Every structure is written in C-alpha cells, then in structure tokens.
PDB file of C-alpha atoms and ligand atoms in Angstrom:
ATOM      1  CA  MET G   1      -3.658   4.402  87.818  1.00 97.00           C
ATOM      2  CA  ILE G   2      -7.043   6.056  88.086  1.00 98.00           C
ATOM      3  CA  ILE G   3      -8.061   8.119  85.061  1.00 98.00           C
ATOM      4  CA  LYS G   4     -11.333   9.973  85.109  1.00 98.00           C
ATOM      5  CA  SER G   5     -12.536  12.490  82.621  1.00 97.00           C
ATOM      6  CA  LEU G   6     -15.468  14.822  82.454  1.00 98.00           C
ATOM      7  CA  VAL G   7     -16.564  17.374  79.921  1.00 98.00           C
ATOM      8  CA  VAL G   8     -16.983  20.801  81.501  1.00 98.00           C
ATOM      9  CA  GLY G   9     -18.243  24.205  80.493  1.00 95.00           C
ATOM     10  CA  PRO G  10     -19.795  25.697  77.365  1.00 93.00           C
ATOM     11  CA  LEU G  11     -16.705  24.991  75.243  1.00 95.00           C
ATOM     12  CA  GLU G  12     -16.736  21.336  76.331  1.00 97.00           C
ATOM     13  CA  VAL G  13     -13.263  20.985  77.750  1.00 98.00           C
ATOM     14  CA  ASN G  14     -12.066  17.550  78.859  1.00 98.00           C
ATOM     15  CA  CYS G  15     -11.026  17.832  82.484  1.00 98.00           C
ATOM     16  CA  TYR G  16      -8.968  14.858  83.659  1.00 98.00           C
ATOM     17  CA  ILE G  17      -8.371  13.504  87.116  1.00 98.00           C
ATOM     18  CA  ILE G  18      -5.289  11.312  87.292  1.00 98.00           C
ATOM     19  CA  GLY G  19      -4.899   9.420  90.532  1.00 98.00           C
ATOM     20  CA  ASP G  20      -2.424   7.007  92.066  1.00 98.00           C
ATOM     21  CA  GLU G  21      -4.348   4.055  93.436  1.00 97.00           C
ATOM     22  CA  GLU G  22      -1.770   3.291  96.098  1.00 97.00           C
ATOM     23  CA  THR G  23      -1.266   6.691  97.710  1.00 98.00           C
ATOM     24  CA  LYS G  24      -4.599   8.234  96.625  1.00 98.00           C
ATOM     25  CA  LYS G  25      -2.729  11.323  95.478  1.00 98.00           C
ATOM     26  CA  ALA G  26      -4.163  12.970  92.386  1.00 98.00           C
ATOM     27  CA  MET G  27      -3.724  15.670  89.804  1.00 98.00           C
ATOM     28  CA  ILE G  28      -6.521  17.674  88.196  1.00 98.00           C
ATOM     29  CA  VAL G  29      -5.823  18.622  84.591  1.00 98.00           C
ATOM     30  CA  ASP G  30      -7.578  21.575  82.958  1.00 98.00           C
ATOM     31  CA  PRO G  31     -10.439  22.299  85.359  1.00 98.00           C
ATOM     32  CA  GLY G  32     -12.209  24.634  82.986  1.00 98.00           C
ATOM     33  CA  ASP G  33     -15.571  24.902  84.675  1.00 97.00           C
ATOM     34  CA  GLU G  34     -18.078  23.125  86.961  1.00 98.00           C
ATOM     35  CA  PRO G  35     -15.843  22.752  90.042  1.00 98.00           C
ATOM     36  CA  ASP G  36     -18.565  20.941  92.005  1.00 98.00           C
ATOM     37  CA  ARG G  37     -18.715  18.096  89.514  1.00 98.00           C
ATOM     38  CA  ILE G  38     -14.923  17.820  89.578  1.00 98.00           C
ATOM     39  CA  ILE G  39     -14.867  17.739  93.378  1.00 98.00           C
ATOM     40  CA  ASP G  40     -17.554  15.029  93.407  1.00 97.00           C
ATOM     41  CA  LEU G  41     -15.425  12.817  91.180  1.00 97.00           C
ATOM     42  CA  ILE G  42     -12.381  13.350  93.379  1.00 97.00           C
ATOM     43  CA  LYS G  43     -14.357  12.427  96.491  1.00 97.00           C
ATOM     44  CA  GLU G  44     -15.742   9.288  94.867  1.00 96.00           C
ATOM     45  CA  ASP G  45     -12.288   7.709  95.107  1.00 95.00           C
ATOM     46  CA  ASN G  46     -11.123   9.537  98.220  1.00 97.00           C
ATOM     47  CA  LEU G  47      -8.377  11.210  96.254  1.00 98.00           C
ATOM     48  CA  THR G  48      -6.170  14.014  97.528  1.00 98.00           C
ATOM     49  CA  PRO G  49      -5.296  16.456  94.745  1.00 98.00           C
ATOM     50  CA  VAL G  50      -1.700  17.625  94.923  1.00 98.00           C
ATOM     51  CA  TYR G  51      -1.582  19.466  91.591  1.00 98.00           C
ATOM     52  CA  ILE G  52      -3.802  21.467  89.302  1.00 98.00           C
ATOM     53  CA  PHE G  53      -2.079  21.122  85.942  1.00 98.00           C
ATOM     54  CA  CYS G  54      -2.898  23.641  83.206  1.00 98.00           C
ATOM     55  CA  THR G  55      -2.001  22.454  79.709  1.00 98.00           C
ATOM     56  CA  HIS G  56      -2.452  26.111  78.783  1.00 98.00           C
ATOM     57  CA  ALA G  57      -4.411  29.061  80.098  1.00 98.00           C
ATOM     58  CA  HIS G  58      -7.258  29.728  77.700  1.00 97.00           C
ATOM     59  CA  PHE G  59     -10.211  30.573  79.899  1.00 96.00           C
ATOM     60  CA  ASP G  60     -12.141  27.425  79.006  1.00 96.00           C
ATOM     61  CA  HIS G  61      -9.314  25.362  80.579  1.00 98.00           C
ATOM     62  CA  VAL G  62      -8.735  27.390  83.761  1.00 98.00           C
ATOM     63  CA  GLY G  63     -12.182  28.699  84.771  1.00 97.00           C
ATOM     64  CA  ALA G  64     -12.519  26.421  87.811  1.00 98.00           C
ATOM     65  CA  VAL G  65      -8.910  26.811  88.992  1.00 98.00           C
ATOM     66  CA  PRO G  66      -9.849  29.407  91.675  1.00 98.00           C
ATOM     67  CA  GLU G  67     -12.502  27.224  93.358  1.00 98.00           C
ATOM     68  CA  LEU G  68     -10.377  24.084  93.171  1.00 98.00           C
ATOM     69  CA  LYS G  69      -7.349  25.880  94.548  1.00 98.00           C
ATOM     70  CA  GLU G  70      -9.437  27.091  97.457  1.00 98.00           C
ATOM     71  CA  ASP G  71     -11.073  23.717  98.083  1.00 97.00           C
ATOM     72  CA  THR G  72      -8.022  21.497  97.741  1.00 97.00           C
ATOM     73  CA  GLY G  73      -4.939  23.679  98.233  1.00 98.00           C
ATOM     74  CA  ALA G  74      -3.325  21.795  95.357  1.00 98.00           C
ATOM     75  CA  LYS G  75      -0.428  23.505  93.616  1.00 98.00           C
ATOM     76  CA  ILE G  76      -1.143  25.196  90.298  1.00 98.00           C
ATOM     77  CA  LEU G  77       1.344  24.173  87.593  1.00 98.00           C
ATOM     78  CA  LEU G  78       1.787  26.297  84.478  1.00 98.00           C
ATOM     79  CA  HIS G  79       4.510  26.964  81.912  1.00 98.00           C
ATOM     80  CA  ARG G  80       6.169  30.362  82.326  1.00 98.00           C
ATOM     81  CA  ASP G  81       5.507  31.289  78.693  1.00 98.00           C
ATOM     82  CA  GLU G  82       1.811  30.987  79.451  1.00 98.00           C
ATOM     83  CA  LYS G  83       1.792  33.572  82.238  1.00 98.00           C
ATOM     84  CA  GLU G  84       0.560  36.411  80.056  1.00 97.00           C
ATOM     85  CA  ILE G  85      -2.319  34.321  78.688  1.00 97.00           C
ATOM     86  CA  TYR G  86      -3.135  33.166  82.237  1.00 98.00           C
ATOM     87  CA  GLU G  87      -3.284  36.738  83.471  1.00 97.00           C
ATOM     88  CA  ALA G  88      -5.511  37.700  80.544  1.00 97.00           C
ATOM     89  CA  ALA G  89      -7.845  34.699  80.901  1.00 97.00           C
ATOM     90  CA  ARG G  90     -10.555  36.635  82.755  1.00 96.00           C
ATOM     91  CA  ASP G  91     -10.620  39.313  80.078  1.00 96.00           C
ATOM     92  CA  MET G  92     -10.705  36.699  77.359  1.00 94.00           C
ATOM     93  CA  ALA G  93     -13.641  35.012  79.112  1.00 95.00           C
ATOM     94  CA  ALA G  94     -15.464  38.355  79.382  1.00 96.00           C
ATOM     95  CA  PHE G  95     -14.829  38.984  75.698  1.00 94.00           C
ATOM     96  CA  TRP G  96     -16.569  35.687  74.925  1.00 92.00           C
ATOM     97  CA  GLY G  97     -19.427  36.574  77.284  1.00 94.00           C
ATOM     98  CA  TYR G  98     -18.368  34.402  80.239  1.00 94.00           C
ATOM     99  CA  ASP G  99     -17.481  35.316  83.775  1.00 93.00           C
ATOM    100  CA  ILE G 100     -14.717  33.489  85.652  1.00 93.00           C
ATOM    101  CA  PRO G 101     -13.387  34.354  89.125  1.00 94.00           C
ATOM    102  CA  PRO G 102      -9.968  36.019  89.531  1.00 96.00           C
ATOM    103  CA  LEU G 103      -7.195  33.466  89.070  1.00 98.00           C
ATOM    104  CA  PRO G 104      -4.749  32.795  91.918  1.00 98.00           C
ATOM    105  CA  GLU G 105      -1.016  33.057  91.184  1.00 97.00           C
ATOM    106  CA  PRO G 106       0.465  29.856  89.769  1.00 98.00           C
ATOM    107  CA  ASP G 107       2.528  27.988  92.382  1.00 98.00           C
ATOM    108  CA  VAL G 108       5.099  26.375  90.110  1.00 98.00           C
ATOM    109  CA  PHE G 109       6.314  27.195  86.620  1.00 98.00           C
ATOM    110  CA  VAL G 110       7.111  23.892  84.954  1.00 98.00           C
ATOM    111  CA  LYS G 111       9.311  23.516  81.904  1.00 98.00           C
ATOM    112  CA  GLU G 112      10.359  21.024  79.259  1.00 98.00           C
ATOM    113  CA  GLY G 113      11.729  17.848  80.812  1.00 98.00           C
ATOM    114  CA  ASP G 114      10.365  18.407  84.299  1.00 98.00           C
ATOM    115  CA  THR G 115       8.878  15.432  86.097  1.00 98.00           C
ATOM    116  CA  VAL G 116       5.509  15.759  87.794  1.00 98.00           C
ATOM    117  CA  GLU G 117       5.095  13.244  90.594  1.00 98.00           C
ATOM    118  CA  VAL G 118       1.619  12.175  91.587  1.00 98.00           C
ATOM    119  CA  GLY G 119       2.058   9.690  94.397  1.00 98.00           C
ATOM    120  CA  LYS G 120       4.080   6.919  92.785  1.00 98.00           C
ATOM    121  CA  LEU G 121       3.226   7.978  89.237  1.00 98.00           C
ATOM    122  CA  ASN G 122       5.672  10.056  87.209  1.00 98.00           C
ATOM    123  CA  PHE G 123       4.841  12.184  84.202  1.00 98.00           C
ATOM    124  CA  LYS G 124       7.175  14.152  81.961  1.00 98.00           C
ATOM    125  CA  VAL G 125       6.404  17.707  80.892  1.00 98.00           C
ATOM    126  CA  LEU G 126       6.695  18.314  77.142  1.00 98.00           C
ATOM    127  CA  HIS G 127       6.688  21.953  76.045  1.00 98.00           C
ATOM    128  CA  THR G 128       4.524  22.006  72.919  1.00 98.00           C
ATOM    129  CA  PRO G 129       3.954  25.608  71.814  1.00 98.00           C
ATOM    130  CA  GLY G 130       1.893  26.527  68.768  1.00 98.00           C
ATOM    131  CA  HIS G 131      -1.703  26.700  69.943  1.00 98.00           C
ATOM    132  CA  SER G 132      -0.423  28.929  72.744  1.00 98.00           C
ATOM    133  CA  PRO G 133       3.129  29.909  73.747  1.00 98.00           C
ATOM    134  CA  GLY G 134       3.283  27.941  76.989  1.00 98.00           C
ATOM    135  CA  GLY G 135       1.274  24.931  75.902  1.00 98.00           C
ATOM    136  CA  ILE G 136       2.441  21.758  77.632  1.00 98.00           C
ATOM    137  CA  CYS G 137       1.655  18.066  77.404  1.00 98.00           C
ATOM    138  CA  LEU G 138       2.086  15.437  80.098  1.00 98.00           C
ATOM    139  CA  TYR G 139       3.539  12.110  79.103  1.00 98.00           C
ATOM    140  CA  GLY G 140       3.895   8.908  81.089  1.00 98.00           C
ATOM    141  CA  ASN G 141       2.302   5.625  82.159  1.00 98.00           C
ATOM    142  CA  GLY G 142       1.087   4.954  78.619  1.00 98.00           C
ATOM    143  CA  ILE G 143      -0.796   8.204  78.183  1.00 98.00           C
ATOM    144  CA  VAL G 144      -0.163  11.673  76.841  1.00 98.00           C
ATOM    145  CA  ILE G 145      -2.418  14.550  77.828  1.00 98.00           C
ATOM    146  CA  THR G 146      -2.275  16.929  74.902  1.00 98.00           C
ATOM    147  CA  GLY G 147      -4.450  19.946  75.779  1.00 98.00           C
ATOM    148  CA  ASP G 148      -5.319  21.848  72.609  1.00 98.00           C
ATOM    149  CA  THR G 149      -2.106  20.858  70.806  1.00 98.00           C
ATOM    150  CA  LEU G 150      -3.329  17.521  69.430  1.00 98.00           C
ATOM    151  CA  PHE G 151      -6.903  16.283  69.039  1.00 98.00           C
ATOM    152  CA  ALA G 152      -8.261  13.064  67.572  1.00 98.00           C
ATOM    153  CA  GLY G 153      -7.932  13.784  63.865  1.00 97.00           C
ATOM    154  CA  SER G 154      -6.879  17.410  64.158  1.00 97.00           C
ATOM    155  CA  VAL G 155      -4.856  20.040  65.995  1.00 97.00           C
ATOM    156  CA  GLY G 156      -5.556  23.255  67.887  1.00 97.00           C
ATOM    157  CA  ARG G 157      -6.094  26.634  66.278  1.00 96.00           C
ATOM    158  CA  THR G 158      -3.158  28.975  65.876  1.00 96.00           C
ATOM    159  CA  ASP G 159      -5.082  32.198  65.328  1.00 94.00           C
ATOM    160  CA  PHE G 160      -5.365  33.192  68.985  1.00 92.00           C
ATOM    161  CA  HIS G 161      -2.922  35.621  70.595  1.00 91.00           C
ATOM    162  CA  GLY G 162       0.462  33.896  70.849  1.00 94.00           C
ATOM    163  CA  GLY G 163      -0.441  31.135  68.384  1.00 96.00           C
ATOM    164  CA  ASP G 164       2.225  30.025  65.892  1.00 97.00           C
ATOM    165  CA  LEU G 165       1.623  27.571  63.054  1.00 96.00           C
ATOM    166  CA  ASN G 166       5.283  26.665  62.570  1.00 96.00           C
ATOM    167  CA  LYS G 167       5.706  25.906  66.243  1.00 97.00           C
ATOM    168  CA  LEU G 168       2.532  23.841  66.215  1.00 97.00           C
ATOM    169  CA  LYS G 169       3.960  21.788  63.343  1.00 96.00           C
ATOM    170  CA  GLU G 170       7.110  21.099  65.377  1.00 97.00           C
ATOM    171  CA  SER G 171       5.089  20.181  68.466  1.00 98.00           C
ATOM    172  CA  PHE G 172       2.839  17.911  66.427  1.00 97.00           C
ATOM    173  CA  LYS G 173       5.771  16.111  64.796  1.00 96.00           C
ATOM    174  CA  ARG G 174       7.325  15.620  68.167  1.00 97.00           C
ATOM    175  CA  LEU G 175       4.204  14.111  69.712  1.00 98.00           C
ATOM    176  CA  LEU G 176       4.018  11.627  66.850  1.00 97.00           C
ATOM    177  CA  THR G 177       7.453  10.282  67.835  1.00 97.00           C
ATOM    178  CA  LEU G 178       5.951   8.864  71.047  1.00 98.00           C
ATOM    179  CA  PRO G 179       5.217   5.112  71.060  1.00 98.00           C
ATOM    180  CA  GLU G 180       2.254   4.267  68.838  1.00 98.00           C
ATOM    181  CA  ASP G 181       0.250   2.625  71.597  1.00 98.00           C
ATOM    182  CA  THR G 182       0.361   5.776  73.746  1.00 98.00           C
ATOM    183  CA  GLU G 183      -3.173   6.831  74.557  1.00 98.00           C
ATOM    184  CA  VAL G 184      -3.911  10.443  73.592  1.00 98.00           C
ATOM    185  CA  LEU G 185      -6.123  12.351  76.023  1.00 98.00           C
ATOM    186  CA  PRO G 186      -6.913  15.653  74.323  1.00 98.00           C
ATOM    187  CA  GLY G 187      -8.378  18.901  75.654  1.00 98.00           C
ATOM    188  CA  HIS G 188     -11.528  18.516  73.582  1.00 98.00           C
ATOM    189  CA  GLY G 189     -13.264  15.605  71.887  1.00 98.00           C
ATOM    190  CA  PRO G 190     -12.632  11.865  71.945  1.00 98.00           C
ATOM    191  CA  LYS G 191      -9.518   9.948  72.947  1.00 98.00           C
ATOM    192  CA  SER G 192      -7.111   8.490  70.407  1.00 98.00           C
ATOM    193  CA  THR G 193      -3.679   6.895  70.182  1.00 98.00           C
ATOM    194  CA  ILE G 194      -0.433   8.161  68.687  1.00 98.00           C
ATOM    195  CA  GLY G 195      -0.602   5.308  66.145  1.00 98.00           C
ATOM    196  CA  ILE G 196      -4.061   6.329  64.935  1.00 98.00           C
ATOM    197  CA  GLU G 197      -3.002   9.975  64.695  1.00 97.00           C
ATOM    198  CA  LYS G 198       0.051   9.045  62.640  1.00 95.00           C
ATOM    199  CA  ARG G 199      -2.255   7.450  60.101  1.00 95.00           C
ATOM    200  CA  GLU G 200      -5.364   9.604  60.243  1.00 95.00           C
ATOM    201  CA  ASN G 201      -4.647  13.128  61.468  1.00 96.00           C
ATOM    202  CA  PHE G 202      -5.405  15.668  58.734  1.00 93.00           C
ATOM    203  CA  PHE G 203      -2.428  17.794  59.837  1.00 93.00           C
ATOM    204  CA  ILE G 204      -0.046  15.166  58.409  1.00 89.00           C
ATOM    205  CA  GLU G 205      -0.835  16.607  54.971  1.00 84.00           C
ATOM    206  CA  GLU G 206       0.931  19.801  56.038  1.00 82.00           C
ATOM    207  CA  PHE G 207       4.170  17.880  55.782  1.00 77.00           C
ATOM    208  CA  GLY G 208       3.716  16.546  52.240  1.00 59.00           C
TER     209      GLY G 208
HETATM  210 ZN1   ZN I   1      -6.950  26.581  73.914  1.00 63.48          ZN
HETATM  211 ZN1   ZN I   2      -9.614  24.528  74.537  1.00 63.48          ZN
END
C-alpha cells in the first residue's frame, strides 16, 4: 500500500493519497487546497485516482475537490448527512476570507458499513458524527483515516453548525475499540495509533 500525505492550505489539512501498488489505483482523501501539489504526488507514482473521499465537507477539506475532479474524473464520495455542509462550503470559506471554486455534485453517497475498493485494497466506512453530521472515517489495512473526529491527543470541535458533543463522544468511543496497533491518520496534525490515544487522549477524561 502506498500512503502519502501532504499538508495543504491555510488551515493545514492533511491530504492523503492512498494507492494500491499492484493496480496503481488510488484514492485522494480530503484535498483541501493546493491541487497542483496533490497532482504532482499522484504522478510521482503513476497512480490513477478512482475516488476523492471527503471525511467531511468543511471548506478546508474540500477546497481542491473541483480541480481534482476535473483533472482526474475520480468519483467524489461523501456521506449523505454532509450534503448541506458540502453545499454551504463555499459560503463558509468566504466567511473565513477564502475563495474556493464551486463544488461539483458528489458522485456517491457512502454510509456506515460500506466498502470502498481501491484496486485490491478494501476500506470500511465508519459513520462518526459529532464534529459534523456526516463525518466519516475509513478503516482498513492497518490504518484509520479519522478526519476531524480524532486527532493525536484531542478531538474535533463541536461548535460548528451541525456539531454534537454527545455524538462525538460516541464516535470517539467507537474508534477506540479498533485494534490498538491501528495507525491513526487524522485531518490535522501528527499521526498516532489507537493504543496511544486510548492512553493519552485528553477526551478520555470526559468519560470519568
Ligand atoms: Zn472540520
Ligand atoms: Zn479540518
């Protein structure tokens, strides 16, 4: 498995490129900004993107979706509960003083339990609301991509539109039931593992 990550945009989102070495098929996760840099990384390994996976639709995670869709034709995957946030992403960006191009319609609404196939690699979709209503994680092949649900040492904010602290607690607890050696690839900041987060994440205190 090829895993590449790059930090993009003013809010420093981790964009991931997950590729299957055998078939050279790939998935781009959270292309928030800087499409040219993302494309360069894809070309480096001669990868063919089949999916653009959005862990959620805050503008800092979807800003480069339009260019990448146009360049690669890859299918845009989003959770249905995130549609409203996706459609409002441009306005949210403008509110924060940023300009992103109009977003193309998502191609596929994924849901809890769905399998995303990237060449010969399979990943499971986990619906993890809390930071945003349609927040999703991708789990498989020893990694979990957690978007803004789980970070190294912390969790995402719940004070944005559609955020819900109780749901975030449920999503967090659920992620911690994954095997301890699962590598956590979050939407911002450094990598971690489920085992480390079980011991060190401040959010644990919320549960007494
Ligand atoms: Zn977010
Ligand atoms: Zn974010």
